XYZ file of C-alpha atoms in Angstrom:
119
model
C 38.451 3.897 -43.554
C 41.873 4.752 -42.948
C 43.757 7.754 -44.543
C 47.530 8.214 -45.063
C 48.503 11.468 -46.011
C 51.964 12.129 -46.989
C 54.392 14.393 -49.232
C 54.645 17.648 -46.835
C 57.795 19.133 -46.382
C 59.784 22.650 -46.715
C 59.316 24.034 -49.935
C 60.446 27.794 -51.107
C 58.157 30.318 -51.869
C 56.896 29.693 -55.733
C 58.178 26.149 -55.533
C 55.553 22.777 -55.917
C 54.614 19.972 -54.132
C 52.266 17.076 -54.501
C 50.393 15.652 -51.424
C 48.907 12.267 -51.562
C 46.300 10.506 -49.580
C 45.953 6.529 -49.156
C 43.019 5.208 -48.324
C 42.583 1.488 -46.918
C 39.522 0.987 -48.641
C 37.681 1.934 -51.920
C 37.371 5.865 -52.026
C 34.585 5.140 -54.744
C 32.439 4.576 -51.635
C 32.676 8.081 -50.820
C 30.729 10.884 -52.174
C 33.563 13.675 -51.642
C 37.691 13.458 -50.810
C 38.916 16.527 -49.990
C 41.994 18.301 -48.643
C 41.525 20.717 -45.506
C 44.230 22.540 -43.926
C 44.677 24.363 -40.540
C 47.405 27.108 -40.003
C 48.661 27.811 -36.608
C 45.850 29.760 -34.391
C 43.581 29.247 -37.491
C 40.617 27.148 -38.066
C 40.566 24.470 -40.301
C 39.470 25.012 -43.840
C 38.603 23.430 -47.004
C 41.126 23.640 -49.500
C 40.079 21.615 -52.331
C 37.342 18.639 -53.114
C 36.290 16.072 -55.383
C 33.290 14.249 -55.961
C 32.969 10.900 -56.875
C 32.020 11.814 -60.531
C 35.376 14.073 -60.580
C 33.591 17.360 -59.931
C 35.909 19.712 -58.116
C 35.834 22.789 -56.182
C 38.575 25.218 -54.643
C 38.924 27.744 -52.053
C 39.611 31.054 -53.748
C 43.057 31.416 -52.513
C 44.177 28.548 -53.884
C 42.240 28.798 -57.489
C 44.596 28.192 -60.392
C 47.416 27.292 -58.365
C 46.239 23.929 -56.626
C 44.920 20.941 -58.190
C 43.207 17.973 -56.781
C 42.713 14.581 -58.713
C 41.861 10.900 -57.631
C 43.048 7.395 -58.915
C 40.430 5.100 -58.125
C 42.345 2.078 -59.105
C 44.871 3.524 -56.222
C 42.258 4.309 -53.842
C 44.663 7.875 -53.570
C 43.884 11.294 -53.585
C 46.108 13.863 -54.719
C 46.481 17.347 -54.039
C 49.373 19.293 -56.648
C 50.261 22.312 -55.070
C 52.141 25.076 -57.468
C 53.658 28.704 -56.872
C 53.499 28.086 -53.319
C 52.933 31.215 -50.861
C 53.970 31.943 -47.284
C 50.207 31.647 -46.264
C 49.938 27.996 -47.806
C 52.139 27.093 -44.724
C 50.031 24.736 -42.695
C 49.110 21.148 -41.726
C 47.158 19.576 -44.646
C 44.640 16.889 -43.505
C 42.801 14.603 -46.135
C 38.968 13.804 -45.702
C 36.839 11.524 -47.061
C 33.080 12.221 -46.758
C 29.882 10.157 -47.260
C 26.368 11.635 -47.247
C 23.691 9.496 -46.262
C 20.207 9.314 -47.778
C 19.072 11.900 -45.144
C 21.827 14.142 -45.936
C 23.682 12.932 -42.716
C 27.485 13.942 -43.224
C 30.179 11.392 -42.138
C 33.535 12.630 -41.938
C 36.866 10.538 -42.121
C 40.251 12.175 -41.340
C 43.629 11.501 -41.767
C 46.455 12.230 -39.707
C 47.701 15.447 -41.535
C 51.129 16.384 -43.408
C 52.939 19.737 -42.648
C 53.685 22.110 -45.366
C 56.026 24.570 -44.830
C 56.742 27.601 -47.055
C 59.600 29.467 -46.410
C 62.791 30.914 -47.865
């Protein structure tokens, strides 16, 4: 699968932005779709994820501010980011994960989109 993320840019603190991740194939084939981010000098971290049944999970730092959703018909996953903070500045990566019957994880990554929170 190829994942194309877009929607990043420069936003002021307190502002909002919505990221999109379009997959080349059906996202229904994946057990988990997620967004990760990597800030300069830091490790990549999970921001939010959504299962094939619609169950969501969020990093504590974004709970109540970010919302992940998926549109299976459009093979697209979204990340609505509200009340953005300086610490949200990072490259955001889309992830598709398939888990085998033996619990092996197969991860696929998009190219990343930069979100810069600055006044």
